[in-house]
Coordinates of C-alpha atoms and ligand atoms in Angstrom, one line a residue:
M12 CA 24.7 51.7 77.0
P13 CA 25.3 52.3 80.7
E14 CA 28.7 50.6 80.2
T15 CA 29.5 53.0 77.3
V16 CA 28.6 55.9 79.6
L17 CA 30.6 54.4 82.4
I18 CA 33.6 54.0 80.1
L19 CA 33.2 57.5 78.9
V20 CA 33.0 58.8 82.4
V21 CA 36.1 56.8 83.4
L22 CA 37.9 58.0 80.3
A23 CA 36.9 61.6 81.0
A24 CA 38.0 61.3 84.6
A25 CA 41.2 59.7 83.5
A26 CA 41.7 62.6 81.0
A27 CA 41.0 65.1 83.7
L28 CA 43.4 63.4 86.0
A29 CA 46.0 63.3 83.3
V30 CA 45.5 67.0 82.7
A31 CA 45.7 67.8 86.4
W32 CA 48.8 65.6 86.7
L33 CA 50.4 67.4 83.8
R34 CA 49.5 70.8 85.3
L35 CA 50.9 69.7 88.6
R36 CA 54.1 68.5 87.0
R37 CA 54.3 71.8 85.1
A38 CA 53.6 73.7 88.3
R39 CA 56.2 71.6 90.1
A40 CA 58.7 72.2 87.3
E41 CA 57.9 75.9 87.5
T42 CA 58.3 76.0 91.2
A43 CA 61.6 74.2 91.0
A44 CA 62.7 76.6 88.3
L45 CA 61.6 79.5 90.5
K46 CA 63.4 78.0 93.4
D47 CA 66.5 77.7 91.3
R48 CA 66.1 81.3 90.1
E49 CA 65.7 82.4 93.7
V50 CA 68.8 80.5 94.7
E51 CA 70.6 82.1 91.8
L52 CA 69.4 85.5 92.6
C53 CA 70.3 85.1 96.3
A54 CA 73.8 84.0 95.3
A55 CA 74.1 86.9 92.9
L56 CA 72.9 89.3 95.6
E57 CA 75.3 87.9 98.1
R58 CA 78.1 88.1 95.5
A59 CA 77.1 91.7 94.8
E60 CA 77.0 92.5 98.5
Q61 CA 80.4 90.9 99.0
A62 CA 81.8 92.8 96.0
G63 CA 80.3 96.0 97.5
T64 CA 81.8 95.3 100.9
A65 CA 85.1 94.4 99.3
K66 CA 85.0 97.6 97.2
S67 CA 84.3 99.8 100.2
T68 CA 86.9 98.0 102.3
F69 CA 89.4 98.3 99.5
L70 CA 88.6 102.0 99.1
A71 CA 88.8 102.6 102.9
N72 CA 92.2 100.8 103.0
M73 CA 93.5 102.6 99.9
S74 CA 92.3 105.9 101.3
H75 CA 94.1 105.2 104.6
E76 CA 97.3 104.1 102.7
I77 CA 97.2 107.2 100.5
R78 CA 96.4 109.6 103.3
T79 CA 99.3 108.5 105.5
P80 CA 102.1 109.5 103.1
L81 CA 100.0 112.5 102.1
N82 CA 99.9 113.7 105.7
G83 CA 103.6 113.6 105.6
V84 CA 103.7 115.7 102.4
I85 CA 101.2 118.3 103.8
G86 CA 102.7 118.4 107.3
F87 CA 106.3 118.9 106.1
T88 CA 105.2 121.4 103.6
E89 CA 103.6 123.4 106.3
L90 CA 106.8 123.3 108.4
L91 CA 108.7 124.4 105.3
L92 CA 106.4 127.3 104.7
E93 CA 107.0 128.5 108.2
S94 CA 110.8 128.5 107.6
D95 CA 112.9 131.2 105.9
L96 CA 112.3 130.8 102.2
D97 CA 112.9 133.2 99.4
D98 CA 109.9 134.3 97.3
E99 CA 110.4 131.7 94.6
Q100 CA 110.9 128.9 97.0
F101 CA 107.9 130.1 99.0
G102 CA 105.7 130.1 95.8
N103 CA 106.9 126.6 94.9
V104 CA 106.3 125.1 98.3
Q105 CA 102.9 126.8 98.4
L106 CA 102.1 125.0 95.2
I107 CA 103.0 121.6 96.7
A108 CA 100.8 122.4 99.7
D109 CA 97.9 123.3 97.5
A110 CA 98.3 120.2 95.4
G111 CA 98.6 118.1 98.6
H112 CA 95.3 119.6 100.0
A113 CA 93.5 119.1 96.7
M114 CA 94.6 115.4 96.6
M115 CA 93.5 114.9 100.2
R116 CA 90.1 116.3 99.4
L117 CA 89.8 113.9 96.4
V118 CA 90.8 110.9 98.5
N119 CA 88.2 111.9 101.2
D120 CA 85.5 112.4 98.5
I121 CA 86.2 108.9 97.1
L122 CA 86.0 107.4 100.5
D123 CA 82.7 109.2 101.2
V124 CA 81.2 107.9 98.0
A125 CA 82.2 104.3 99.0
R126 CA 80.8 104.7 102.5
I127 CA 77.5 106.1 101.3
E128 CA 77.2 103.3 98.6
A129 CA 77.9 100.7 101.2
G130 CA 75.3 102.2 103.6
Q131 CA 78.0 102.7 106.2
L132 CA 77.5 106.4 106.7
R133 CA 76.6 107.3 110.3
L134 CA 75.3 110.7 111.1
M135 CA 75.5 112.5 114.4
E136 CA 72.7 114.6 115.9
E137 CA 74.2 117.7 117.4
P138 CA 72.8 120.9 118.7
T139 CA 74.2 123.5 116.4
D140 CA 74.2 127.3 116.2
L141 CA 73.3 127.6 112.5
R142 CA 74.0 131.3 112.3
E143 CA 77.5 130.8 113.5
K144 CA 78.0 127.8 111.3
L145 CA 76.9 129.6 108.1
R146 CA 79.1 132.6 109.0
Q147 CA 82.1 130.3 109.4
C148 CA 81.5 128.6 106.1
A149 CA 81.1 131.9 104.3
K150 CA 84.3 133.2 106.0
L151 CA 86.3 130.3 104.8
H152 CA 85.5 131.1 101.2
E153 CA 85.9 134.8 101.6
P154 CA 89.5 135.1 100.6
M155 CA 89.0 133.4 97.3
A156 CA 85.8 135.4 96.7
R157 CA 87.5 138.6 97.5
R158 CA 90.3 137.7 95.1
K159 CA 87.6 137.5 92.4
G160 CA 86.0 140.7 93.5
L161 CA 82.9 138.9 94.8
A162 CA 81.0 139.5 98.0
V163 CA 79.7 136.6 100.2
S164 CA 76.8 137.6 102.4
T165 CA 74.8 135.5 104.9
F166 CA 71.2 136.1 106.1
V167 CA 69.3 134.0 108.6
D168 CA 65.6 134.7 109.1
D169 CA 64.5 135.3 112.7
A170 CA 62.2 132.3 112.5
V171 CA 65.2 130.0 112.4
P172 CA 65.8 128.7 115.9
E173 CA 69.0 129.6 117.7
T174 CA 69.9 126.0 117.9
V175 CA 69.1 123.2 115.4
I176 CA 69.9 119.5 115.5
V177 CA 72.1 118.5 112.6
D178 CA 75.3 116.6 111.9
R179 CA 77.6 119.6 112.2
L180 CA 80.5 118.3 110.2
R181 CA 78.4 117.0 107.4
L182 CA 76.3 120.1 107.2
R183 CA 79.5 122.1 107.0
Q184 CA 80.8 119.8 104.2
V185 CA 77.7 120.3 102.1
I186 CA 77.5 124.1 102.7
L187 CA 81.2 124.5 102.0
N188 CA 80.8 122.6 98.8
L189 CA 77.9 124.7 97.6
I190 CA 79.6 128.0 98.5
G191 CA 82.8 126.7 97.0
N192 CA 81.1 125.9 93.7
A193 CA 79.2 129.3 93.8
V194 CA 82.6 131.1 94.1
K195 CA 84.2 128.9 91.5
F196 CA 81.5 129.4 88.9
T197 CA 80.9 133.1 89.5
E198 CA 83.0 135.9 87.9
E199 CA 80.9 138.9 88.7
G200 CA 78.3 139.9 91.4
G201 CA 78.2 137.9 94.6
I202 CA 77.0 134.9 96.6
D203 CA 74.1 135.0 99.1
V204 CA 73.7 132.3 101.7
E205 CA 70.3 132.4 103.3
A206 CA 68.4 130.3 105.8
R207 CA 64.7 130.3 106.6
V208 CA 61.9 128.1 107.8
E209 CA 59.1 126.7 105.6
N210 CA 56.0 125.3 107.3
T211 CA 54.7 122.2 105.4
T212 CA 52.1 119.6 106.1
Q213 CA 54.9 117.3 107.2
G214 CA 56.1 119.8 109.7
P215 CA 58.7 122.7 109.6
V216 CA 61.5 122.5 107.1
L217 CA 64.8 124.3 107.3
L218 CA 65.8 125.8 104.0
I219 CA 69.4 126.8 103.3
S220 CA 70.0 128.4 100.0
V221 CA 73.3 129.3 98.2
I222 CA 72.5 131.8 95.4
D223 CA 75.0 133.0 93.0
T224 CA 75.2 135.3 90.0
G225 CA 77.5 133.0 88.1
I226 CA 77.6 131.2 84.7
G227 CA 74.6 129.1 85.5
I228 CA 73.9 125.5 84.4
S229 CA 72.4 124.3 81.1
E230 CA 69.1 122.3 81.1
E231 CA 71.0 119.1 80.1
G232 CA 73.6 119.8 82.8
L233 CA 70.8 120.1 85.4
E234 CA 69.6 116.5 84.6
T235 CA 72.9 114.9 85.6
I236 CA 74.3 117.4 88.1
F237 CA 73.8 115.1 91.2
T238 CA 75.3 112.0 89.4
P239 CA 78.7 111.0 90.6
F240 CA 81.6 112.1 88.3
S241 CA 79.2 114.2 86.2
Q242 CA 80.3 117.7 85.5
G243 CA 77.7 119.0 83.1
D244 CA 79.4 120.9 80.3
E245 CA 82.6 119.1 79.3
P246 CA 84.6 122.1 78.0
L247 CA 83.6 124.2 81.0
A248 CA 84.5 121.3 83.3
R249 CA 88.0 121.3 81.7
H250 CA 88.3 125.0 82.2
Y251 CA 87.2 125.0 85.9
G252 CA 88.6 121.6 86.9
G253 CA 87.0 119.4 89.6
T254 CA 85.9 115.9 89.9
G255 CA 82.1 116.0 89.7
L256 CA 81.8 114.3 93.1
G257 CA 80.9 117.2 95.4
L258 CA 77.2 117.5 94.5
A259 CA 76.7 113.8 94.3
I260 CA 78.1 113.4 97.8
S261 CA 76.2 116.4 99.1
S262 CA 72.8 115.2 97.8
Q263 CA 73.4 111.7 99.2
L264 CA 74.5 113.1 102.6
V265 CA 71.4 115.2 102.7
G266 CA 69.2 112.3 101.5
V267 CA 70.4 110.2 104.5
T268 CA 68.9 112.8 106.8
N269 CA 65.5 112.7 104.9
G270 CA 66.3 116.0 103.3
R271 CA 67.0 117.0 99.7
I272 CA 68.8 119.5 97.6
T273 CA 67.1 121.3 94.7
V274 CA 68.6 123.5 92.1
H275 CA 67.3 126.3 89.9
S276 CA 69.6 127.7 87.4
K277 CA 69.7 129.8 84.2
R278 CA 72.8 130.1 81.9
G279 CA 74.3 133.5 82.2
I280 CA 72.0 134.5 85.1
G281 CA 73.0 132.4 88.1
T282 CA 72.2 129.4 90.2
N283 CA 70.3 128.7 93.4
F284 CA 70.9 125.5 95.3
T285 CA 68.5 125.0 98.2
L286 CA 69.0 122.5 100.9
R287 CA 65.8 121.2 102.7
L288 CA 66.2 119.5 106.0
P289 CA 63.5 118.5 108.6
L290 CA 63.7 121.2 111.2
V291 CA 64.5 119.9 114.7
E292 CA 65.0 122.6 117.3
G293 CA 67.8 121.9 119.8
A294 CA 68.2 123.0 123.4
S295 CA 71.3 125.2 123.5
A296 CA 74.5 125.0 121.5
K297 CA 76.2 128.0 123.1
S298 CA 79.2 125.9 123.9
P299 CA 80.1 123.2 121.4
T300 CA 82.7 121.9 123.9
A301 CA 80.2 121.7 126.7
S302 CA 80.3 117.9 126.7
A303 CA 84.0 117.7 126.4
P304 CA 85.8 115.8 129.2
P305 CA 87.3 117.8 132.1
R306 CA 90.4 119.5 131.2
R307 CA 93.6 120.1 133.1
G308 CA 94.3 123.4 131.3
R309 CA 92.9 125.8 128.8
V310 CA 91.9 125.0 125.2
D311 CA 94.7 127.1 123.8
T312 CA 98.3 127.2 122.8
T313 CA 100.7 130.1 123.4
E314 CA 103.3 128.7 125.7
L315 CA 103.2 125.1 126.6
P316 CA 104.8 123.8 129.8
A317 CA 107.8 121.6 129.7
A318 CA 106.3 118.2 129.0
H319 CA 107.2 114.6 128.3
V320 CA 105.1 113.2 125.5
L321 CA 104.9 109.8 123.8
I322 CA 104.2 109.5 120.1
A323 CA 102.9 106.1 119.1
E324 CA 103.1 106.0 115.3
D325 CA 104.2 103.3 112.9
N326 CA 104.8 105.4 109.8
R327 CA 108.3 106.8 109.5
I328 CA 107.3 110.0 107.8
N329 CA 104.6 110.7 110.3
Q330 CA 106.9 109.9 113.1
Q331 CA 109.4 112.5 111.9
L332 CA 106.7 115.0 111.2
V333 CA 105.1 114.8 114.7
L334 CA 108.5 114.8 116.3
A335 CA 109.5 117.9 114.3
M336 CA 106.2 119.6 115.4
T337 CA 106.6 118.7 119.1
Q338 CA 110.2 119.9 118.9
S339 CA 109.2 123.2 117.4
L340 CA 106.8 123.5 120.4
G341 CA 109.6 122.9 122.9
I342 CA 108.1 119.5 123.9
D343 CA 110.3 116.6 124.9
A344 CA 108.9 113.7 122.9
R345 CA 109.7 110.0 122.4
L346 CA 108.6 107.5 119.7
A347 CA 107.0 104.1 119.9
N348 CA 106.6 102.1 116.7
N349 CA 103.4 100.3 117.6
G350 CA 100.9 99.8 120.4
E351 CA 103.0 97.2 122.2
E352 CA 106.0 99.4 122.3
A353 CA 103.8 102.3 123.5
V354 CA 102.5 100.3 126.4
R355 CA 106.0 99.2 127.4
A356 CA 107.3 102.7 127.1
V357 CA 104.6 104.1 129.3
V358 CA 105.2 101.5 132.0
E359 CA 108.9 101.9 131.9
A360 CA 108.7 105.7 132.1
R361 CA 106.6 105.4 135.2
E362 CA 109.0 103.0 136.8
A363 CA 111.9 105.2 136.0
G364 CA 110.1 108.1 137.8
R365 CA 109.6 110.2 134.6
P366 CA 106.1 109.4 133.5
F367 CA 104.7 110.7 130.3
D368 CA 102.2 113.6 130.5
V369 CA 100.3 112.8 127.3
V370 CA 100.3 110.0 124.7
L371 CA 99.6 110.9 121.0
M372 CA 98.3 107.6 119.7
D373 CA 97.9 106.5 116.1
M374 CA 94.8 104.3 115.7
Q375 CA 96.0 101.9 112.9
M376 CA 99.3 100.3 113.7
P377 CA 100.6 96.8 113.0
G378 CA 100.2 94.2 115.8
V379 CA 98.7 96.0 118.8
D380 CA 96.8 99.0 117.4
G381 CA 96.1 102.3 119.1
L382 CA 92.7 101.2 120.5
E383 CA 94.0 98.0 122.0
A384 CA 97.1 99.8 123.4
T385 CA 94.8 102.3 125.1
R386 CA 92.6 99.6 126.6
R387 CA 95.7 97.8 127.9
L388 CA 97.0 101.1 129.5
R389 CA 93.6 101.7 131.1
D390 CA 93.6 98.1 132.4
L391 CA 97.0 98.6 133.9
G392 CA 95.6 101.5 135.9
F393 CA 96.7 104.5 134.0
T394 CA 93.7 106.8 134.4
A395 CA 92.6 109.6 132.1
S396 CA 93.8 112.2 134.5
D397 CA 97.2 110.5 135.0
L398 CA 97.7 110.0 131.3
P399 CA 95.4 111.7 128.7
I400 CA 95.6 109.8 125.4
I401 CA 95.0 111.8 122.2
A402 CA 94.2 109.9 119.0
L403 CA 96.3 111.2 116.2
T404 CA 94.8 109.6 113.2
A405 CA 93.5 109.8 109.6
N406 CA 90.4 108.0 110.7
C407 CA 88.0 110.8 111.5
Y408 CA 84.5 109.5 111.1
P409 CA 82.0 109.6 114.0
E410 CA 82.4 105.9 114.6
D411 CA 86.2 106.3 114.8
V412 CA 85.9 109.1 117.3
E413 CA 83.4 106.9 119.3
A414 CA 85.8 103.9 119.1
C415 CA 88.6 106.0 120.4
S416 CA 86.6 107.3 123.4
A417 CA 85.2 103.8 124.1
A418 CA 88.8 102.5 124.2
G419 CA 89.6 105.2 126.8
M420 CA 91.1 108.0 124.8
Q421 CA 90.3 111.6 125.8
S422 CA 90.5 113.4 122.5
H423 CA 91.0 113.1 118.8
I424 CA 93.1 115.1 116.2
G425 CA 92.5 114.4 112.6
K426 CA 95.4 114.1 110.2
P427 CA 96.8 116.0 108.4
V428 CA 97.8 117.6 111.7
T429 CA 99.1 121.2 111.9
T430 CA 101.5 122.6 114.5
V431 CA 98.7 124.9 115.6
A432 CA 96.2 122.2 116.0
L433 CA 98.7 120.0 117.9
A434 CA 99.7 122.9 120.2
R435 CA 96.1 123.7 120.9
E436 CA 95.3 120.1 121.8
L437 CA 98.4 119.7 123.9
A438 CA 97.6 122.9 125.8
R439 CA 94.2 121.5 126.6
W440 CA 95.7 118.6 128.5
L441 CA 99.0 120.0 129.7
G442 CA 97.7 123.4 130.8
P443 CA 99.4 126.7 130.2
A444 CA 103.1 127.3 131.1
G445 CA 103.9 128.4 134.6
T446 CA 104.7 132.0 135.4
S447 CA 108.1 133.0 134.0
A448 CA 111.1 134.0 136.0
A449 CA 110.3 137.6 135.6
G450 CA 107.0 136.9 137.2
E451 CA 105.2 138.1 134.2
A452 CA 101.5 137.2 134.2
S453 CA 101.4 134.9 131.2
S454 CA 97.7 134.1 131.1
R455 CA 96.3 133.3 127.7
G456 CA 93.9 136.2 127.9
N457 CA 96.7 138.7 128.5
L458 CA 98.9 137.3 125.8
E459 CA 96.1 137.2 123.3
A460 CA 95.1 140.8 124.1
R461 CA 98.7 141.9 123.6
Y462 CA 98.9 140.0 120.4
L463 CA 95.8 141.5 119.0
Q464 CA 97.0 145.0 120.0
R465 CA 100.3 144.3 118.2
K466 CA 98.5 143.1 115.1
E467 CA 96.2 146.2 115.1
H468 CA 99.3 148.5 115.6
I469 CA 101.1 146.9 112.6
L470 CA 98.0 147.1 110.4
D471 CA 97.7 150.7 111.3
L472 CA 101.4 151.4 110.6
L473 CA 101.2 149.7 107.2
R474 CA 98.0 151.4 106.2
R475 CA 99.6 154.8 107.0
S476 CA 102.9 153.9 105.2
L477 CA 100.9 153.1 102.0
H478 CA 100.0 156.8 101.7
E479 CA 102.8 158.6 103.4
A480 CA 105.9 160.0 101.6
P481 CA 108.2 156.9 101.4
D482 CA 111.2 158.7 102.9
K483 CA 109.2 159.7 106.0
T484 CA 108.5 156.1 106.9
D485 CA 110.7 154.1 109.2
W486 CA 110.9 151.0 107.0
A487 CA 113.5 149.2 109.2
G488 CA 111.2 149.7 112.2
I489 CA 108.3 148.2 110.3
A490 CA 110.4 145.2 109.2
G491 CA 111.3 144.7 112.9
E492 CA 107.6 144.8 113.9
L493 CA 106.8 142.3 111.1
H494 CA 109.5 140.0 112.3
K495 CA 107.9 140.0 115.8
L496 CA 104.5 139.4 114.5
A497 CA 105.7 136.6 112.2
G498 CA 107.2 134.8 115.2
V499 CA 104.0 134.6 117.2
A500 CA 101.1 134.7 114.7
A501 CA 100.8 130.9 114.3
N502 CA 100.4 130.5 118.1
F503 CA 97.2 132.5 117.9
G504 CA 95.7 130.6 114.9
D505 CA 97.0 133.2 112.4
A506 CA 99.6 131.0 110.6
R507 CA 98.9 132.6 107.3
L508 CA 99.4 136.1 108.7
G509 CA 102.7 134.8 110.1
T510 CA 103.8 133.6 106.7
V511 CA 102.8 136.8 104.9
S512 CA 104.5 139.0 107.5
R513 CA 107.7 137.0 107.1
R514 CA 107.5 137.5 103.4
L515 CA 106.8 141.2 103.6
E516 CA 109.6 141.6 106.1
R517 CA 112.0 140.0 103.6
C518 CA 110.7 142.1 100.8
L519 CA 111.3 145.3 102.8
K520 CA 114.8 144.2 103.7
Q521 CA 115.6 143.3 100.1
A522 CA 114.0 146.5 98.7
G523 CA 116.3 148.8 100.7
E524 CA 115.4 152.2 99.2
P525 CA 112.3 153.9 100.6
D526 CA 110.5 154.0 97.2
C527 CA 111.2 150.3 96.6
C528 CA 109.9 149.6 100.1
Q529 CA 106.7 151.3 99.5
A530 CA 106.3 149.5 96.1
A531 CA 106.9 146.2 97.9
L532 CA 104.3 147.1 100.5
L533 CA 101.8 148.0 97.8
R534 CA 102.4 144.7 96.1
E535 CA 102.1 142.6 99.3
W536 CA 99.3 144.7 101.1
P537 CA 96.3 142.8 99.7
A538 CA 97.7 139.4 100.9
F539 CA 98.6 140.9 104.2
E540 CA 95.2 142.6 104.7
Q541 CA 93.4 139.4 103.7
A542 CA 95.5 137.2 106.1
A543 CA 94.9 139.7 109.0
Ligands
ADP609 P1 83.1 119.7 90.7 O1 82.8 121.1 91.1 O2 84.2 119.0 91.4 O3 83.1 119.4 89.2 P2 80.4 119.1 91.7 O4 79.7 117.9 91.9 O5 80.5 120.0 92.9 O6 81.8 118.8 91.2 O7 79.7 119.9 90.5 C1 79.4 119.3 89.3 C2 79.2 120.3 88.2 O8 78.0 121.0 88.5 C3 80.3 121.2 88.1 O9 81.4 120.7 87.3 C4 79.6 122.4 87.3 O10 79.5 122.1 85.9 C5 78.2 122.3 87.9 N1 78.0 123.3 89.0 C6 77.9 123.1 90.3 N2 77.7 124.2 91.0 C7 77.5 125.2 90.1 C8 77.3 126.6 90.2 N3 77.1 127.2 91.4 N4 77.2 127.3 89.1 C9 77.4 126.7 87.9 N5 77.7 125.4 87.7 C10 77.7 124.6 88.8

């Protein structure tokens, strides 16, 4: 009997052991399977990350490759617009310019999406005068709004601090997109841009709303509105155009700063987009250039002194473009095809006793790039005050600007460059022209005041001529005044006014008869008033 019990106990123990062993084997097999799965998942994740990085690198490279020739198209178009064109030619070139700008926006949007997806977006924290920023954004869209008979108004509540900490460029990008959409999708009424503060349990929040009285968005549209490439209503999207990227980018940009965008809309009534950002008050942003490096001259254009400038640029179209722009500014410029040539040219120019005053340096060049060339020049002892180096590049993100200054550059101009932007930047480093032979005081302030006086005088003259009897008006005199204005407007940041003045001058000359002159003025007046 005890043996039977013993056998049973042994058998039970053996069975228990067998079960435990089987469980252990299963657990081991499961652990091994889990391990395999983990390895598989890790490999898949790595592949996905590599694919993501490859995609954003590809997009960044593509974007650079597309932007470079596009800069040429936009830049040369700008030069062409400033030349003597007849009306039809002017209209055609203007269409090329508009198409070029639209394409540039698209390329930049795609690059933004890639950067955000790859988590490569870096934001700056900058003290910013919000009132001024909103005013500037509204002003940029005013011409289009006015053409549609819409008013754009801004209101900032007193509770909003004078200075807030935000990434200025990105805030501008979001607000411009929201106002741009509001203008685009509104046919009657107006657009209000408002900023106020809301106190929440998490602290104060800055609210910026863009409210329109436009076509509104359907309920289904609202569900996908922040999804990339989504445009809500298909037929409407075809009617209004666009890519469906703006809001997706805006909401992701705002998301990176722990903010969000909300939308309320009703078809046929209007839309209210509200941007919510954690409110951080800044010290003072009175002067956005307060931290800029010491300058030799003023931040302005008018007349540039005779100067010797080196352009380091590998792309042939851009070489010709920047050369043409410097020539139009009366600057003596030389080309270098890459960083190595640039360093050599700078050294040789110094040895020859005719050193360069400024280098305009492309960042991305074959062989020695702009950053490396700058480092080499600084190592060779060319200091920032001997030789300011200005990056002239399509790479305009905060990290690019930082890389340029870390390499020893003093400033940065984003492509596509315009003659005005180039002149203004060169004036910063070269200083204003010396006094002329006649001893005329040519300070920027005086010139600017005189320019503004001339502009006011012409505006006044034209306003009166709109209503006066045509044969009592000195049309030839007006054409002469317009000719003078057209010649200088671009130097004071009024390039568009220059173009319109030139066109009006031509129209008046072609019209001949007083009646026809007044008719031409009536036709061109809205464009002139808008540009002024
Ligand atoms: P895009 O304007 O290039 O199509 P967005 O991402 O900026 O891209 O906008 C996506 C869509 O959202 C638009 O196509 C439009 O249907 C809708 N939308 C955006 N803003 C407004 C607005 N203020 N009023 C009406 N619809 C709007």
